[in-house]
Every structure is written in structure tokens, then in C-alpha cells.
PDB file of C-alpha atoms in Angstrom:
ATOM      1  CA  MET A 244     -21.757 197.149  14.500  1.00  0.00           C
ATOM      2  CA  ASN A 245     -19.366 197.347  11.555  1.00  0.00           C
ATOM      3  CA  LYS A 246     -18.383 194.391   9.388  1.00  0.00           C
ATOM      4  CA  LYS A 247     -15.073 193.827  11.222  1.00  0.00           C
ATOM      5  CA  LYS A 248     -16.832 193.761  14.621  1.00  0.00           C
ATOM      6  CA  SER A 249     -19.573 191.496  13.258  1.00  0.00           C
ATOM      7  CA  THR A 250     -17.022 188.990  11.991  1.00  0.00           C
ATOM      8  CA  TYR A 251     -15.145 189.100  15.306  1.00  0.00           C
ATOM      9  CA  TYR A 252     -18.411 188.656  17.259  1.00  0.00           C
ATOM     10  CA  LEU A 253     -19.462 185.672  15.146  1.00  0.00           C
ATOM     11  CA  THR A 254     -16.007 184.092  15.403  1.00  0.00           C
ATOM     12  CA  VAL A 255     -15.853 184.461  19.193  1.00  0.00           C
ATOM     13  CA  ALA A 256     -19.388 183.063  19.556  1.00  0.00           C
ATOM     14  CA  ALA A 257     -18.535 180.087  17.327  1.00  0.00           C
ATOM     15  CA  VAL A 258     -15.300 179.306  19.189  1.00  0.00           C
ATOM     16  CA  ILE A 259     -17.086 179.443  22.548  1.00  0.00           C
ATOM     17  CA  ALA A 260     -19.906 177.223  21.230  1.00  0.00           C
ATOM     18  CA  ALA A 261     -17.384 174.689  19.929  1.00  0.00           C
ATOM     19  CA  MET A 262     -15.452 174.734  23.204  1.00  0.00           C
ATOM     20  CA  TYR A 263     -18.642 174.290  25.263  1.00  0.00           C
ATOM     21  CA  ALA A 264     -19.912 171.397  23.154  1.00  0.00           C
ATOM     22  CA  GLY A 265     -16.471 169.789  22.887  1.00  0.00           C
ATOM     23  CA  LEU A 266     -15.791 169.986  26.622  1.00  0.00           C
ATOM     24  CA  THR A 267     -19.192 168.509  27.472  1.00  0.00           C
ATOM     25  CA  VAL A 268     -18.879 165.659  24.982  1.00  0.00           C
ATOM     26  CA  ALA A 269     -15.318 164.904  26.139  1.00  0.00           C
ATOM     27  CA  GLN A 270     -16.393 164.978  29.786  1.00  0.00           C
ATOM     28  CA  ASN A 271     -19.260 162.581  29.064  1.00  0.00           C
ATOM     29  CA  LEU A 272     -16.863 160.218  27.285  1.00  0.00           C
ATOM     30  CA  ILE A 273     -14.214 160.306  30.017  1.00  0.00           C
ATOM     31  CA  LEU A 274     -16.563 160.458  33.025  1.00  0.00           C
ATOM     32  CA  PRO A 275     -19.974 159.172  31.853  1.00  0.00           C
ATOM     33  CA  GLY A 276     -22.910 160.942  33.497  1.00  0.00           C
ATOM     34  CA  SER A 277     -20.836 163.648  35.192  1.00  0.00           C
ATOM     35  CA  ALA A 278     -22.094 166.312  32.779  1.00  0.00           C
ATOM     36  CA  SER A 279     -25.687 165.108  32.526  1.00  0.00           C
ATOM     37  CA  ALA A 280     -26.660 163.517  35.851  1.00  0.00           C
ATOM     38  CA  SER A 281     -28.707 165.107  38.656  1.00  0.00           C
ATOM     39  CA  VAL A 282     -25.533 166.369  40.315  1.00  0.00           C
ATOM     40  CA  GLN A 283     -23.762 167.580  37.257  1.00  0.00           C
ATOM     41  CA  VAL A 284     -20.576 169.552  37.258  1.00  0.00           C
ATOM     42  CA  ARG A 285     -20.265 170.487  33.612  1.00  0.00           C
ATOM     43  CA  LEU A 286     -16.774 171.815  33.126  1.00  0.00           C
ATOM     44  CA  SER A 287     -18.089 173.673  30.088  1.00  0.00           C
ATOM     45  CA  GLU A 288     -20.356 175.787  32.324  1.00  0.00           C
ATOM     46  CA  ALA A 289     -17.228 177.685  33.379  1.00  0.00           C
ATOM     47  CA  LEU A 290     -17.386 179.278  29.922  1.00  0.00           C
ATOM     48  CA  CYS A 291     -20.548 181.097  31.051  1.00  0.00           C
ATOM     49  CA  ALA A 292     -18.215 183.440  32.928  1.00  0.00           C
ATOM     50  CA  LEU A 293     -17.135 184.785  29.539  1.00  0.00           C
ATOM     51  CA  CYS A 294     -20.574 186.425  29.262  1.00  0.00           C
ATOM     52  CA  VAL A 295     -19.176 189.003  31.674  1.00  0.00           C
ATOM     53  CA  ILE A 296     -16.536 189.976  29.112  1.00  0.00           C
ATOM     54  CA  THR A 297     -18.328 189.874  25.760  1.00  0.00           C
ATOM     55  CA  PRO A 298     -21.899 189.662  24.493  1.00  0.00           C
ATOM     56  CA  ALA A 299     -20.631 187.126  21.916  1.00  0.00           C
ATOM     57  CA  ALA A 300     -20.370 184.599  24.739  1.00  0.00           C
ATOM     58  CA  VAL A 301     -24.167 184.609  25.177  1.00  0.00           C
ATOM     59  CA  PRO A 302     -24.985 182.925  21.844  1.00  0.00           C
ATOM     60  CA  GLY A 303     -21.741 180.977  22.151  1.00  0.00           C
ATOM     61  CA  VAL A 304     -22.638 179.190  25.383  1.00  0.00           C
ATOM     62  CA  THR A 305     -26.276 178.851  24.314  1.00  0.00           C
ATOM     63  CA  VAL A 306     -25.487 177.184  20.986  1.00  0.00           C
ATOM     64  CA  GLY A 307     -22.789 175.104  22.701  1.00  0.00           C
ATOM     65  CA  CYS A 308     -25.364 173.960  25.256  1.00  0.00           C
ATOM     66  CA  VAL A 309     -27.842 173.014  22.518  1.00  0.00           C
ATOM     67  CA  ILE A 310     -25.175 171.001  20.668  1.00  0.00           C
ATOM     68  CA  ALA A 311     -23.962 169.355  23.877  1.00  0.00           C
ATOM     69  CA  ASN A 312     -27.512 168.405  24.864  1.00  0.00           C
ATOM     70  CA  LEU A 313     -28.232 167.040  21.389  1.00  0.00           C
ATOM     71  CA  THR A 314     -25.176 164.790  21.553  1.00  0.00           C
ATOM     72  CA  SER A 315     -25.386 163.653  25.194  1.00  0.00           C
ATOM     73  CA  ALA A 316     -27.001 160.232  25.550  1.00  0.00           C
ATOM     74  CA  GLY A 317     -28.157 160.914  29.119  1.00  0.00           C
ATOM     75  CA  THR A 318     -29.940 164.152  28.247  1.00  0.00           C
ATOM     76  CA  MET A 319     -33.721 164.274  28.154  1.00  0.00           C
ATOM     77  CA  PRO A 320     -35.084 165.765  24.918  1.00  0.00           C
ATOM     78  CA  LEU A 321     -36.788 168.532  26.898  1.00  0.00           C
ATOM     79  CA  ASP A 322     -33.425 169.558  28.332  1.00  0.00           C
ATOM     80  CA  ILE A 323     -32.433 170.699  24.857  1.00  0.00           C
ATOM     81  CA  VAL A 324     -35.139 173.352  25.233  1.00  0.00           C
ATOM     82  CA  PHE A 325     -35.207 174.039  28.984  1.00  0.00           C
ATOM     83  CA  GLY A 326     -31.483 173.709  29.738  1.00  0.00           C
ATOM     84  CA  SER A 327     -30.574 175.840  26.752  1.00  0.00           C
ATOM     85  CA  ALA A 328     -33.204 178.439  27.695  1.00  0.00           C
ATOM     86  CA  ALA A 329     -31.730 178.629  31.200  1.00  0.00           C
ATOM     87  CA  THR A 330     -28.299 179.171  29.662  1.00  0.00           C
ATOM     88  CA  LEU A 331     -29.594 181.873  27.312  1.00  0.00           C
ATOM     89  CA  ILE A 332     -31.461 183.774  30.040  1.00  0.00           C
ATOM     90  CA  SER A 333     -28.558 183.600  32.460  1.00  0.00           C
ATOM     91  CA  GLY A 334     -26.079 184.641  29.751  1.00  0.00           C
ATOM     92  CA  ILE A 335     -28.105 187.727  28.856  1.00  0.00           C
ATOM     93  CA  LEU A 336     -28.412 188.731  32.507  1.00  0.00           C
ATOM     94  CA  MET A 337     -24.740 188.016  33.165  1.00  0.00           C
ATOM     95  CA  TYR A 338     -23.776 190.471  30.455  1.00  0.00           C
ATOM     96  CA  LYS A 339     -26.290 193.059  31.720  1.00  0.00           C
ATOM     97  CA  PHE A 340     -24.958 192.840  35.311  1.00  0.00           C
ATOM     98  CA  ARG A 341     -21.260 192.590  34.349  1.00  0.00           C
ATOM     99  CA  ASN A 342     -20.319 195.951  35.857  1.00  0.00           C
ATOM    100  CA  ILE A 343     -21.793 195.210  39.293  1.00  0.00           C
ATOM    101  CA  ARG A 344     -18.749 193.912  41.120  1.00  0.00           C
ATOM    102  CA  VAL A 345     -17.684 193.053  44.631  1.00  0.00           C
ATOM    103  CA  LYS A 346     -13.929 193.453  45.055  1.00  0.00           C
ATOM    104  CA  SER A 347     -13.555 193.308  41.262  1.00  0.00           C
ATOM    105  CA  LEU A 348     -15.551 190.050  41.041  1.00  0.00           C
ATOM    106  CA  PRO A 349     -18.801 189.992  39.014  1.00  0.00           C
ATOM    107  CA  LEU A 350     -20.567 187.952  41.696  1.00  0.00           C
ATOM    108  CA  LEU A 351     -24.132 188.958  40.790  1.00  0.00           C
ATOM    109  CA  SER A 352     -23.496 187.956  37.171  1.00  0.00           C
ATOM    110  CA  LEU A 353     -21.966 184.650  38.168  1.00  0.00           C
ATOM    111  CA  PHE A 354     -25.011 183.723  40.237  1.00  0.00           C
ATOM    112  CA  MET A 355     -27.282 183.911  37.172  1.00  0.00           C
ATOM    113  CA  PRO A 356     -26.495 180.415  35.776  1.00  0.00           C
ATOM    114  CA  VAL A 357     -26.678 178.977  39.290  1.00  0.00           C
ATOM    115  CA  VAL A 358     -30.149 180.408  39.896  1.00  0.00           C
ATOM    116  CA  PHE A 359     -31.673 179.898  36.448  1.00  0.00           C
ATOM    117  CA  ASN A 360     -30.366 176.367  35.957  1.00  0.00           C
ATOM    118  CA  ALA A 361     -31.456 175.418  39.466  1.00  0.00           C
ATOM    119  CA  VAL A 362     -34.987 176.734  38.948  1.00  0.00           C
ATOM    120  CA  ILE A 363     -35.623 175.869  35.282  1.00  0.00           C
ATOM    121  CA  VAL A 364     -33.836 172.527  35.112  1.00  0.00           C
ATOM    122  CA  GLY A 365     -34.968 171.721  38.660  1.00  0.00           C
ATOM    123  CA  LEU A 366     -38.595 172.184  37.600  1.00  0.00           C
ATOM    124  CA  GLU A 367     -38.006 170.196  34.423  1.00  0.00           C
ATOM    125  CA  LEU A 368     -36.565 167.238  36.327  1.00  0.00           C
ATOM    126  CA  THR A 369     -39.268 167.416  38.990  1.00  0.00           C
ATOM    127  CA  PHE A 370     -42.125 167.375  36.483  1.00  0.00           C
ATOM    128  CA  PHE A 371     -40.712 165.092  33.810  1.00  0.00           C
ATOM    129  CA  MET A 372     -38.728 162.671  35.994  1.00  0.00           C
ATOM    130  CA  PRO A 373     -40.811 162.585  39.181  1.00  0.00           C
ATOM    131  CA  SER A 374     -39.501 160.747  42.213  1.00  0.00           C
ATOM    132  CA  GLU A 375     -41.372 157.957  43.970  1.00  0.00           C
ATOM    133  CA  SER A 376     -43.095 160.576  46.121  1.00  0.00           C
ATOM    134  CA  GLY A 377     -44.351 162.354  42.983  1.00  0.00           C
ATOM    135  CA  VAL A 378     -44.191 165.987  42.035  1.00  0.00           C
ATOM    136  CA  THR A 379     -43.704 167.866  45.283  1.00  0.00           C
ATOM    137  CA  PHE A 380     -42.044 171.063  46.418  1.00  0.00           C
ATOM    138  CA  LYS A 381     -39.606 168.941  48.417  1.00  0.00           C
ATOM    139  CA  ALA A 382     -38.645 167.005  45.255  1.00  0.00           C
ATOM    140  CA  PHE A 383     -38.172 170.284  43.358  1.00  0.00           C
ATOM    141  CA  LEU A 384     -36.079 171.757  46.151  1.00  0.00           C
ATOM    142  CA  LEU A 385     -33.816 168.706  46.181  1.00  0.00           C
ATOM    143  CA  GLN A 386     -33.324 168.831  42.391  1.00  0.00           C
ATOM    144  CA  ALA A 387     -32.723 172.592  42.461  1.00  0.00           C
ATOM    145  CA  LEU A 388     -30.145 172.308  45.251  1.00  0.00           C
ATOM    146  CA  LEU A 389     -28.277 169.509  43.467  1.00  0.00           C
ATOM    147  CA  ILE A 390     -28.167 171.492  40.241  1.00  0.00           C
ATOM    148  CA  ALA A 391     -27.147 174.686  42.060  1.00  0.00           C
ATOM    149  CA  ALA A 392     -24.298 172.833  43.774  1.00  0.00           C
ATOM    150  CA  GLY A 393     -22.894 171.652  40.448  1.00  0.00           C
ATOM    151  CA  GLU A 394     -23.298 175.102  38.908  1.00  0.00           C
ATOM    152  CA  LEU A 395     -21.559 176.758  41.853  1.00  0.00           C
ATOM    153  CA  ILE A 396     -18.549 174.508  41.346  1.00  0.00           C
ATOM    154  CA  SER A 397     -18.480 175.044  37.584  1.00  0.00           C
ATOM    155  CA  VAL A 398     -19.101 178.765  37.501  1.00  0.00           C
ATOM    156  CA  PHE A 399     -17.307 179.892  40.654  1.00  0.00           C
ATOM    157  CA  ALA A 400     -14.422 177.447  41.114  1.00  0.00           C
ATOM    158  CA  LEU A 401     -13.634 177.209  37.386  1.00  0.00           C
ATOM    159  CA  GLY A 402     -15.323 180.245  35.850  1.00  0.00           C
ATOM    160  CA  ILE A 403     -13.818 182.948  38.055  1.00  0.00           C
ATOM    161  CA  PRO A 404     -10.198 181.962  37.312  1.00  0.00           C
ATOM    162  CA  LEU A 405     -11.081 181.661  33.624  1.00  0.00           C
ATOM    163  CA  GLU A 406     -12.761 185.071  33.521  1.00  0.00           C
ATOM    164  CA  LYS A 407      -9.875 186.710  35.393  1.00  0.00           C
ATOM    165  CA  ALA A 408      -7.244 185.145  33.101  1.00  0.00           C
ATOM    166  CA  VAL A 409      -9.120 186.147  29.942  1.00  0.00           C
ATOM    167  CA  GLU A 410      -9.612 189.703  31.254  1.00  0.00           C
ATOM    168  CA  LYS A 411      -6.005 190.048  32.431  1.00  0.00           C
ATOM    169  CA  HIS A 412      -4.459 188.842  29.184  1.00  0.00           C
ATOM    170  CA  GLY A 413      -7.015 190.509  26.900  1.00  0.00           C
ATOM    171  CA  ILE A 414      -7.684 187.236  25.088  1.00  0.00           C
ATOM    172  CA  ILE A 415     -11.210 188.358  24.148  1.00  0.00           C
ATOM    173  CA  LYS A 416     -12.081 191.967  23.388  1.00  0.00           C
ATOM    174  CA  SER A 417     -15.322 193.219  24.906  1.00  0.00           C
ATOM    175  CA  LEU A 418     -16.803 194.740  21.694  1.00  0.00           C
ATOM    176  CA  ASP A 419     -18.210 197.687  23.724  1.00  0.00           C
TER     177      ASP A 419
END
């Protein structure tokens, strides 16, 4: 990657990280708990869809997630590690699967944050915030489904229009 591409990559990643963190913090201020509760619909998760367009979005959403989790009062300290790891893994896979499309939609890619957040954060919540019934598969399944529901809304309802608009208008270059 030449110096011009490296600077562009770093700039795009930094802007996405700032947008992710800023959106999450603003959402938590305006609607407390909506971006860090069990059923969370983080508006900033829509930015994960940008991983389909550019690899710079992968560190962007990951760093943004770390910053957001560091600054969110309702976030468990372990979520800084586990939630951010889920974002990193899903971002990498989103970029890898970006060309697998159904009617021009990168559906397989867009399912990555839904699946990885549901499983990783679902396990985290089940083990580190056990319900009255303890650590059970049923408790995990409930947590995973609640997280998946929020991710589906964020990534599909908000992320698809964002990804399509960015692609259509060429706002971010792919760096390929």
C-alpha cells in the first residue's frame, strides 16, 4: 500500500471510529441504556455495514466500539474486550464475504455482527451476569436472541441503506 493509500486508509478508519463512538455516546445520553442494555439497538452498529466497502472500516468500527464501551457507564468492563472482539471478528469476516451477494445485497456479510455479537456477548452476559436460574443454556439462548434482535435492527434496517448510499455516491473508496 503506497503512502497516499495508507493515509486515506488511516483517515477513513479514524472517521469511522469517531462516528461509532460519538453515535454511541450521544445515544446513551439521549436514550440512556438503549445502546448498552440487554436489548440494545446501537445506532452505531449500522456503521459495520461499511466493512463491506472498505477494509478501513474494520479497525474503524473496532476502535469505535472500544472507545464507546470505555465511555458507557452501563458497560461491563469485560464488554470492552468481548464486545470489541466480536466487532473485530465480524468486521474481518464481513470484508472477506463482501462479494457474496443476494440481489446485490451482501446478506452473508451483514449476518456476521448479528451472529458474533449474539454468541460472544450472549455468553459474556450469561456467565458474568447470571440470571436467578444461574448459568444455563436457556439463559444463554435468551441473551443471544435479545442481542441478535438488536443487531438485526441496527445492521439490516439502518446498515443496508447506509451501505447502499455510500456505495452509490462513492463516498468511500474501496482501496482494492
